[in-house]
PDB file of C-alpha atoms in Angstrom:
ATOM      1  CA  UNK A 285      12.879   1.590   6.021  1.00  0.00           C
ATOM      2  CA  UNK A 286      13.866   1.272   9.672  1.00  0.00           C
ATOM      3  CA  UNK A 287      11.543   4.827  10.132  1.00  0.00           C
ATOM      4  CA  UNK A 288       8.623   2.322   8.963  1.00  0.00           C
ATOM      5  CA  UNK A 289       9.362  -0.620  10.764  1.00  0.00           C
ATOM      6  CA  UNK A 290       9.442   1.410  14.050  1.00  0.00           C
ATOM      7  CA  UNK A 291       6.277   2.853  13.726  1.00  0.00           C
ATOM      8  CA  UNK A 292       4.758   0.005  13.117  1.00  0.00           C
ATOM      9  CA  UNK A 293       6.598  -2.093  15.977  1.00  0.00           C
ATOM     10  CA  UNK A 294       5.165   0.824  17.779  1.00  0.00           C
ATOM     11  CA  UNK A 295       1.761   0.879  16.668  1.00  0.00           C
ATOM     12  CA  UNK A 296       1.630  -3.390  16.731  1.00  0.00           C
ATOM     13  CA  UNK A 297       4.159  -4.441  19.055  1.00  0.00           C
ATOM     14  CA  UNK A 298       3.123  -3.203  22.583  1.00  0.00           C
ATOM     15  CA  UNK A 299       3.040  -6.872  23.920  1.00  0.00           C
ATOM     16  CA  UNK A 300       2.638  -5.471  27.358  1.00  0.00           C
ATOM     17  CA  UNK A 301      -0.242  -3.043  26.417  1.00  0.00           C
ATOM     18  CA  UNK A 302      -2.333  -5.184  23.625  1.00  0.00           C
ATOM     19  CA  UNK A 303      -3.875  -8.043  25.274  1.00  0.00           C
ATOM     20  CA  UNK A 304      -4.025 -11.562  22.872  1.00  0.00           C
ATOM     21  CA  UNK A 305      -1.517 -10.145  20.328  1.00  0.00           C
ATOM     22  CA  UNK A 306      -2.139 -13.791  18.597  1.00  0.00           C
ATOM     23  CA  UNK A 307      -5.860 -12.908  18.276  1.00  0.00           C
ATOM     24  CA  UNK A 308      -5.159  -9.538  16.174  1.00  0.00           C
ATOM     25  CA  UNK A 309      -5.540 -10.245  12.292  1.00  0.00           C
ATOM     26  CA  UNK A 310      -4.265  -7.582   9.821  1.00  0.00           C
ATOM     27  CA  UNK A 311      -4.619  -7.527   6.143  1.00  0.00           C
ATOM     28  CA  UNK A 312      -1.536  -6.114   4.485  1.00  0.00           C
ATOM     29  CA  UNK A 313      -1.579  -4.782   0.391  1.00  0.00           C
ATOM     30  CA  UNK A 314       1.847  -4.951  -1.403  1.00  0.00           C
ATOM     31  CA  UNK A 315       3.443  -7.665   0.301  1.00  0.00           C
ATOM     32  CA  UNK A 316       5.453  -8.844  -2.481  1.00  0.00           C
ATOM     33  CA  UNK A 317       8.565  -6.566  -1.062  1.00  0.00           C
ATOM     34  CA  UNK A 318       9.519  -3.527   0.253  1.00  0.00           C
ATOM     35  CA  UNK A 319       7.549  -2.250   3.016  1.00  0.00           C
ATOM     36  CA  UNK A 320       4.418  -4.817   2.640  1.00  0.00           C
ATOM     37  CA  UNK A 321       6.991  -7.346   2.754  1.00  0.00           C
ATOM     38  CA  UNK A 322       8.658  -5.916   6.058  1.00  0.00           C
ATOM     39  CA  UNK A 323       5.932  -5.192   7.623  1.00  0.00           C
ATOM     40  CA  UNK A 324       4.298  -8.734   7.103  1.00  0.00           C
ATOM     41  CA  UNK A 325       7.214 -10.175   8.347  1.00  0.00           C
ATOM     42  CA  UNK A 326       7.476  -8.431  11.555  1.00  0.00           C
ATOM     43  CA  UNK A 327       3.887  -8.757  12.664  1.00  0.00           C
ATOM     44  CA  UNK A 328       3.964 -11.985  11.436  1.00  0.00           C
ATOM     45  CA  UNK A 329       6.967 -12.676  13.887  1.00  0.00           C
ATOM     46  CA  UNK A 330       5.316 -10.985  17.030  1.00  0.00           C
ATOM     47  CA  UNK A 331       2.173 -13.211  16.962  1.00  0.00           C
ATOM     48  CA  UNK A 332      -0.336 -11.052  14.766  1.00  0.00           C
ATOM     49  CA  UNK A 333      -2.326 -12.902  12.271  1.00  0.00           C
ATOM     50  CA  UNK A 334      -1.363 -11.548   9.059  1.00  0.00           C
ATOM     51  CA  UNK A 335      -3.204 -11.727   5.752  1.00  0.00           C
ATOM     52  CA  UNK A 336      -0.648 -10.867   3.172  1.00  0.00           C
ATOM     53  CA  UNK A 337      -1.860  -9.839  -0.391  1.00  0.00           C
ATOM     54  CA  UNK A 338       0.891 -10.090  -3.151  1.00  0.00           C
ATOM     55  CA  UNK A 339       0.747  -9.336  -6.696  1.00  0.00           C
ATOM     56  CA  UNK A 340       2.332 -12.164  -7.638  1.00  0.00           C
ATOM     57  CA  UNK A 341       2.097 -16.016  -7.507  1.00  0.00           C
ATOM     58  CA  UNK A 342       6.057 -16.472  -6.630  1.00  0.00           C
ATOM     59  CA  UNK A 343       5.595 -13.993  -3.524  1.00  0.00           C
ATOM     60  CA  UNK A 344       2.656 -15.376  -2.607  1.00  0.00           C
ATOM     61  CA  UNK A 345       5.124 -18.895  -2.625  1.00  0.00           C
ATOM     62  CA  UNK A 346       8.127 -17.211  -0.655  1.00  0.00           C
ATOM     63  CA  UNK A 347       5.557 -15.648   2.194  1.00  0.00           C
ATOM     64  CA  UNK A 348       4.480 -19.622   2.121  1.00  0.00           C
ATOM     65  CA  UNK A 349       8.078 -21.107   2.522  1.00  0.00           C
ATOM     66  CA  UNK A 350       8.849 -18.137   5.022  1.00  0.00           C
ATOM     67  CA  UNK A 351       5.740 -18.963   7.878  1.00  0.00           C
ATOM     68  CA  UNK A 352       2.969 -21.485   8.248  1.00  0.00           C
ATOM     69  CA  UNK A 353       1.118 -18.930   9.742  1.00  0.00           C
ATOM     70  CA  UNK A 354       0.936 -16.779   7.603  1.00  0.00           C
ATOM     71  CA  UNK A 355      -1.948 -16.426   4.628  1.00  0.00           C
ATOM     72  CA  UNK A 356      -0.601 -14.777   1.596  1.00  0.00           C
ATOM     73  CA  UNK A 357      -2.262 -14.716  -1.639  1.00  0.00           C
ATOM     74  CA  UNK A 358      -2.643 -12.926  -5.022  1.00  0.00           C
ATOM     75  CA  UNK A 359      -4.468  -9.597  -4.960  1.00  0.00           C
ATOM     76  CA  UNK A 360      -4.440  -7.023  -7.666  1.00  0.00           C
ATOM     77  CA  UNK A 361      -5.866  -3.950  -5.812  1.00  0.00           C
ATOM     78  CA  UNK A 362      -7.228  -2.772  -9.781  1.00  0.00           C
ATOM     79  CA  UNK A 363      -9.481  -6.133  -9.725  1.00  0.00           C
ATOM     80  CA  UNK A 364     -12.814  -4.993  -8.172  1.00  0.00           C
ATOM     81  CA  UNK A 365     -13.362  -9.050  -8.437  1.00  0.00           C
ATOM     82  CA  UNK A 366     -10.419 -10.149  -6.956  1.00  0.00           C
ATOM     83  CA  UNK A 367     -11.341  -7.189  -3.997  1.00  0.00           C
ATOM     84  CA  UNK A 368     -14.426  -9.032  -3.749  1.00  0.00           C
ATOM     85  CA  UNK A 369     -12.697 -12.541  -3.313  1.00  0.00           C
ATOM     86  CA  UNK A 370     -10.394 -11.516  -0.741  1.00  0.00           C
ATOM     87  CA  UNK A 371     -13.085 -10.333   1.310  1.00  0.00           C
ATOM     88  CA  UNK A 372     -14.978 -13.520   1.211  1.00  0.00           C
ATOM     89  CA  UNK A 373     -11.405 -15.261   1.888  1.00  0.00           C
ATOM     90  CA  UNK A 374     -10.387 -13.046   5.137  1.00  0.00           C
ATOM     91  CA  UNK A 375     -14.231 -13.777   5.996  1.00  0.00           C
ATOM     92  CA  UNK A 376     -13.606 -17.326   5.843  1.00  0.00           C
ATOM     93  CA  UNK A 377     -10.427 -17.512   8.176  1.00  0.00           C
ATOM     94  CA  UNK A 378     -11.702 -14.985  10.421  1.00  0.00           C
ATOM     95  CA  UNK A 379     -13.324 -16.615  14.145  1.00  0.00           C
ATOM     96  CA  UNK A 380     -16.365 -16.654  14.607  1.00  0.00           C
ATOM     97  CA  UNK A 381     -17.298 -12.877  15.985  1.00  0.00           C
ATOM     98  CA  UNK A 382     -13.977 -11.275  14.793  1.00  0.00           C
ATOM     99  CA  UNK A 383     -13.172  -8.080  12.649  1.00  0.00           C
ATOM    100  CA  UNK A 384     -10.222  -7.093  10.740  1.00  0.00           C
ATOM    101  CA  UNK A 385      -7.737  -5.163  13.826  1.00  0.00           C
ATOM    102  CA  UNK A 386      -5.801  -3.651  11.408  1.00  0.00           C
ATOM    103  CA  UNK A 387      -5.667  -3.103   6.882  1.00  0.00           C
ATOM    104  CA  UNK A 388      -2.145  -1.848   5.588  1.00  0.00           C
ATOM    105  CA  UNK A 389      -2.637  -0.226   2.421  1.00  0.00           C
ATOM    106  CA  UNK A 390       0.674  -0.409   0.887  1.00  0.00           C
ATOM    107  CA  UNK A 391       0.033  -1.534  -2.508  1.00  0.00           C
ATOM    108  CA  UNK A 392       1.884   1.192  -4.844  1.00  0.00           C
ATOM    109  CA  UNK A 393       3.611   2.106  -8.739  1.00  0.00           C
ATOM    110  CA  UNK A 394       5.566   4.644  -9.431  1.00  0.00           C
ATOM    111  CA  UNK A 395       6.094   6.212 -13.007  1.00  0.00           C
ATOM    112  CA  UNK A 396       8.132   9.307 -13.698  1.00  0.00           C
ATOM    113  CA  UNK A 397       8.729  11.965 -16.411  1.00  0.00           C
ATOM    114  CA  UNK A 398       8.501  15.612 -16.995  1.00  0.00           C
ATOM    115  CA  UNK A 399       4.741  16.109 -17.230  1.00  0.00           C
ATOM    116  CA  UNK A 400       4.902  16.986 -21.138  1.00  0.00           C
ATOM    117  CA  UNK A 401       6.478  13.480 -21.981  1.00  0.00           C
ATOM    118  CA  UNK A 402       3.989  11.315 -20.010  1.00  0.00           C
ATOM    119  CA  UNK A 403       0.775   9.605 -21.498  1.00  0.00           C
ATOM    120  CA  UNK A 404      -2.787  10.495 -20.113  1.00  0.00           C
ATOM    121  CA  UNK A 405      -2.456   6.383 -19.057  1.00  0.00           C
ATOM    122  CA  UNK A 406       0.236   6.737 -17.207  1.00  0.00           C
ATOM    123  CA  UNK A 407      -1.659   9.115 -14.537  1.00  0.00           C
ATOM    124  CA  UNK A 408      -4.797   6.569 -14.855  1.00  0.00           C
ATOM    125  CA  UNK A 409      -2.816   3.793 -14.098  1.00  0.00           C
ATOM    126  CA  UNK A 410      -0.637   5.160 -11.234  1.00  0.00           C
ATOM    127  CA  UNK A 411      -3.921   6.369  -9.783  1.00  0.00           C
ATOM    128  CA  UNK A 412      -5.971   3.437 -10.681  1.00  0.00           C
ATOM    129  CA  UNK A 413      -3.084   1.677  -8.168  1.00  0.00           C
ATOM    130  CA  UNK A 414      -1.636   3.956  -5.549  1.00  0.00           C
ATOM    131  CA  UNK A 415      -5.688   5.895  -4.578  1.00  0.00           C
ATOM    132  CA  UNK A 416      -8.584   4.186  -6.604  1.00  0.00           C
ATOM    133  CA  UNK A 417      -7.540   0.715  -5.682  1.00  0.00           C
ATOM    134  CA  UNK A 418      -6.994   1.567  -2.013  1.00  0.00           C
ATOM    135  CA  UNK A 419     -10.127   3.150  -1.890  1.00  0.00           C
ATOM    136  CA  UNK A 420     -11.905   0.178  -3.069  1.00  0.00           C
ATOM    137  CA  UNK A 421     -10.103  -2.368  -0.734  1.00  0.00           C
ATOM    138  CA  UNK A 422     -10.125   0.150   2.715  1.00  0.00           C
ATOM    139  CA  UNK A 423     -14.623   0.966   1.575  1.00  0.00           C
ATOM    140  CA  UNK A 424     -14.658  -3.267   1.381  1.00  0.00           C
ATOM    141  CA  UNK A 425     -13.009  -3.998   4.566  1.00  0.00           C
ATOM    142  CA  UNK A 426     -14.522  -1.005   6.833  1.00  0.00           C
ATOM    143  CA  UNK A 427     -17.404  -3.262   7.821  1.00  0.00           C
ATOM    144  CA  UNK A 428     -14.537  -6.003   9.393  1.00  0.00           C
ATOM    145  CA  UNK A 429     -12.540  -2.870  10.716  1.00  0.00           C
ATOM    146  CA  UNK A 430     -15.480  -1.200  12.185  1.00  0.00           C
ATOM    147  CA  UNK A 431     -16.407  -4.739  13.809  1.00  0.00           C
ATOM    148  CA  UNK A 432     -13.052  -4.745  15.726  1.00  0.00           C
ATOM    149  CA  UNK A 433     -12.591  -1.231  16.265  1.00  0.00           C
ATOM    150  CA  UNK A 434      -9.283  -1.646  14.295  1.00  0.00           C
ATOM    151  CA  UNK A 435      -7.092   0.480  12.347  1.00  0.00           C
ATOM    152  CA  UNK A 436      -6.251   1.900   8.972  1.00  0.00           C
ATOM    153  CA  UNK A 437      -2.360   2.605   7.984  1.00  0.00           C
ATOM    154  CA  UNK A 438      -1.913   4.166   4.649  1.00  0.00           C
ATOM    155  CA  UNK A 439       1.192   4.541   3.723  1.00  0.00           C
ATOM    156  CA  UNK A 440       1.494   7.532   1.239  1.00  0.00           C
ATOM    157  CA  UNK A 441       4.862   9.086   0.600  1.00  0.00           C
ATOM    158  CA  UNK A 442       6.710  12.650   1.238  1.00  0.00           C
ATOM    159  CA  UNK A 443       5.548  13.364  -2.280  1.00  0.00           C
ATOM    160  CA  UNK A 444       2.051  13.580  -1.244  1.00  0.00           C
ATOM    161  CA  UNK A 445       2.983  16.819   0.791  1.00  0.00           C
ATOM    162  CA  UNK A 446       5.809  18.306  -1.563  1.00  0.00           C
ATOM    163  CA  UNK A 447       6.048  16.907  -4.578  1.00  0.00           C
ATOM    164  CA  UNK A 448       9.396  16.891  -6.532  1.00  0.00           C
ATOM    165  CA  UNK A 449      10.461  17.682 -10.045  1.00  0.00           C
ATOM    166  CA  UNK A 450       8.918  14.665 -12.489  1.00  0.00           C
ATOM    167  CA  UNK A 451       6.763  12.877 -10.352  1.00  0.00           C
ATOM    168  CA  UNK A 452       3.578  14.149 -10.861  1.00  0.00           C
ATOM    169  CA  UNK A 453       1.259  10.960 -11.631  1.00  0.00           C
ATOM    170  CA  UNK A 454       3.375   9.433  -8.095  1.00  0.00           C
ATOM    171  CA  UNK A 455       2.452  13.286  -6.612  1.00  0.00           C
ATOM    172  CA  UNK A 456      -1.196  13.097  -7.416  1.00  0.00           C
ATOM    173  CA  UNK A 457      -1.642   9.717  -6.220  1.00  0.00           C
ATOM    174  CA  UNK A 458      -0.287  10.302  -3.023  1.00  0.00           C
ATOM    175  CA  UNK A 459      -1.719  13.914  -2.755  1.00  0.00           C
ATOM    176  CA  UNK A 460      -5.547  12.459  -3.306  1.00  0.00           C
ATOM    177  CA  UNK A 461      -4.124   9.338  -0.523  1.00  0.00           C
ATOM    178  CA  UNK A 462      -3.426  11.869   1.798  1.00  0.00           C
ATOM    179  CA  UNK A 463      -6.370  13.589   1.442  1.00  0.00           C
ATOM    180  CA  UNK A 464      -8.625  10.589   1.644  1.00  0.00           C
ATOM    181  CA  UNK A 465      -6.969   9.911   5.013  1.00  0.00           C
ATOM    182  CA  UNK A 466      -7.702  12.820   6.037  1.00  0.00           C
ATOM    183  CA  UNK A 467     -11.032  12.315   5.361  1.00  0.00           C
ATOM    184  CA  UNK A 468     -11.492   9.545   6.325  1.00  0.00           C
ATOM    185  CA  UNK A 469      -9.890   9.268   9.668  1.00  0.00           C
ATOM    186  CA  UNK A 470     -12.706  12.262  10.784  1.00  0.00           C
ATOM    187  CA  UNK A 471     -15.683   9.985   9.393  1.00  0.00           C
ATOM    188  CA  UNK A 472     -14.330   6.958  11.564  1.00  0.00           C
ATOM    189  CA  UNK A 473     -14.345   9.157  14.611  1.00  0.00           C
ATOM    190  CA  UNK A 474     -17.805   7.476  15.627  1.00  0.00           C
ATOM    191  CA  UNK A 475     -16.906   4.338  15.149  1.00  0.00           C
ATOM    192  CA  UNK A 476     -13.542   4.072  17.353  1.00  0.00           C
ATOM    193  CA  UNK A 477     -11.973   3.012  14.475  1.00  0.00           C
ATOM    194  CA  UNK A 478      -8.506   4.918  14.119  1.00  0.00           C
ATOM    195  CA  UNK A 479      -6.653   6.080  10.645  1.00  0.00           C
ATOM    196  CA  UNK A 480      -2.968   7.623   9.883  1.00  0.00           C
ATOM    197  CA  UNK A 481      -1.090   8.012   7.038  1.00  0.00           C
ATOM    198  CA  UNK A 482       2.882   7.451   6.928  1.00  0.00           C
ATOM    199  CA  UNK A 483       4.546   9.948   4.557  1.00  0.00           C
ATOM    200  CA  UNK A 484       8.252   8.168   4.355  1.00  0.00           C
ATOM    201  CA  UNK A 485      11.018  10.101   2.638  1.00  0.00           C
ATOM    202  CA  UNK A 486      13.241   8.246   0.267  1.00  0.00           C
ATOM    203  CA  UNK A 487      13.737   4.747   0.790  1.00  0.00           C
ATOM    204  CA  UNK A 488      15.878   1.832  -1.380  1.00  0.00           C
ATOM    205  CA  UNK A 489      12.605  -0.161  -2.354  1.00  0.00           C
ATOM    206  CA  UNK A 490      11.918  -1.365  -5.648  1.00  0.00           C
ATOM    207  CA  UNK A 491       9.885   1.430  -6.476  1.00  0.00           C
ATOM    208  CA  UNK A 492      13.368   3.540  -6.270  1.00  0.00           C
ATOM    209  CA  UNK A 493      15.349   1.051  -8.638  1.00  0.00           C
ATOM    210  CA  UNK A 494      17.462   3.337 -10.441  1.00  0.00           C
ATOM    211  CA  UNK A 495      18.226   1.394 -13.401  1.00  0.00           C
ATOM    212  CA  UNK A 496      14.623   1.072 -14.106  1.00  0.00           C
ATOM    213  CA  UNK A 497      13.954   4.954 -13.601  1.00  0.00           C
ATOM    214  CA  UNK A 498      16.757   6.519 -16.026  1.00  0.00           C
ATOM    215  CA  UNK A 499      15.391   3.123 -18.741  1.00  0.00           C
ATOM    216  CA  UNK A 500      12.151   4.606 -18.716  1.00  0.00           C
ATOM    217  CA  UNK A 501      12.814   8.253 -19.046  1.00  0.00           C
ATOM    218  CA  UNK A 502      14.646   7.365 -21.900  1.00  0.00           C
ATOM    219  CA  UNK A 503      12.064   5.259 -23.249  1.00  0.00           C
ATOM    220  CA  UNK A 504       9.463   8.433 -22.402  1.00  0.00           C
ATOM    221  CA  UNK A 505      11.801  10.802 -24.514  1.00  0.00           C
ATOM    222  CA  UNK A 506      12.575   8.668 -27.601  1.00  0.00           C
ATOM    223  CA  UNK A 507       8.548   8.365 -27.650  1.00  0.00           C
ATOM    224  CA  UNK A 508       7.749  12.240 -27.984  1.00  0.00           C
ATOM    225  CA  UNK A 509       7.375  14.225 -30.910  1.00  0.00           C
ATOM    226  CA  UNK A 510      10.381  15.943 -32.432  1.00  0.00           C
ATOM    227  CA  UNK A 511       9.180  19.907 -31.399  1.00  0.00           C
ATOM    228  CA  UNK A 512       9.100  18.896 -27.943  1.00  0.00           C
ATOM    229  CA  UNK A 513      12.358  16.703 -27.747  1.00  0.00           C
ATOM    230  CA  UNK A 514      13.917  19.569 -29.691  1.00  0.00           C
ATOM    231  CA  UNK A 515      12.721  21.619 -26.470  1.00  0.00           C
ATOM    232  CA  UNK A 516      14.723  19.397 -24.273  1.00  0.00           C
ATOM    233  CA  UNK A 517      17.629  19.019 -25.602  1.00  0.00           C
ATOM    234  CA  UNK A 518      19.782  21.609 -23.722  1.00  0.00           C
TER     235      UNK A 518
END
């Protein structure tokens, strides 16, 4: 968490170098907890106008209490209609002639298990959030980012560079995210838009809830057929 905060501090909190920081607008996804919540609160603290996208109403209410300036709202990044509604909300809140100074794609989920234990639906579910949802959000907001010559910050993972065991759905989605980021970076050069990817190692966020991971692995094991189950007993 410290690494991510320091990096974003460098990116967004250079008050002596960034003029009129209180006139900058940033959209962050996945602000319910973890990196997203920390980034949203920090940028709000230094004066940036933050659009904080959360998955749950409870997180929205918590952020409303935290700040009167921040604009929290519900967004499921796999829901195309909600994404379009978010674009409309942001356009409505932005002053005339303004675009988005930054987009932080942080929303993500993880499911763990040996590949042989995992149903295909798990691979699809994780990719829908971590990759395809992120791509759709980015594409919908690129016109506003280009307008401001802003930046896109994608939260990937070390698992997007080196895939550990039992992380196949998550790692596949993060490898894809790194590839998307690299491609988008080159395509946006002509528009003066910066695109970067942060690949943190293992931090104590909700994604690394040990109890939840163990429970999930046990549930997967119980669901596999007897032949597969027998092969993993040793």
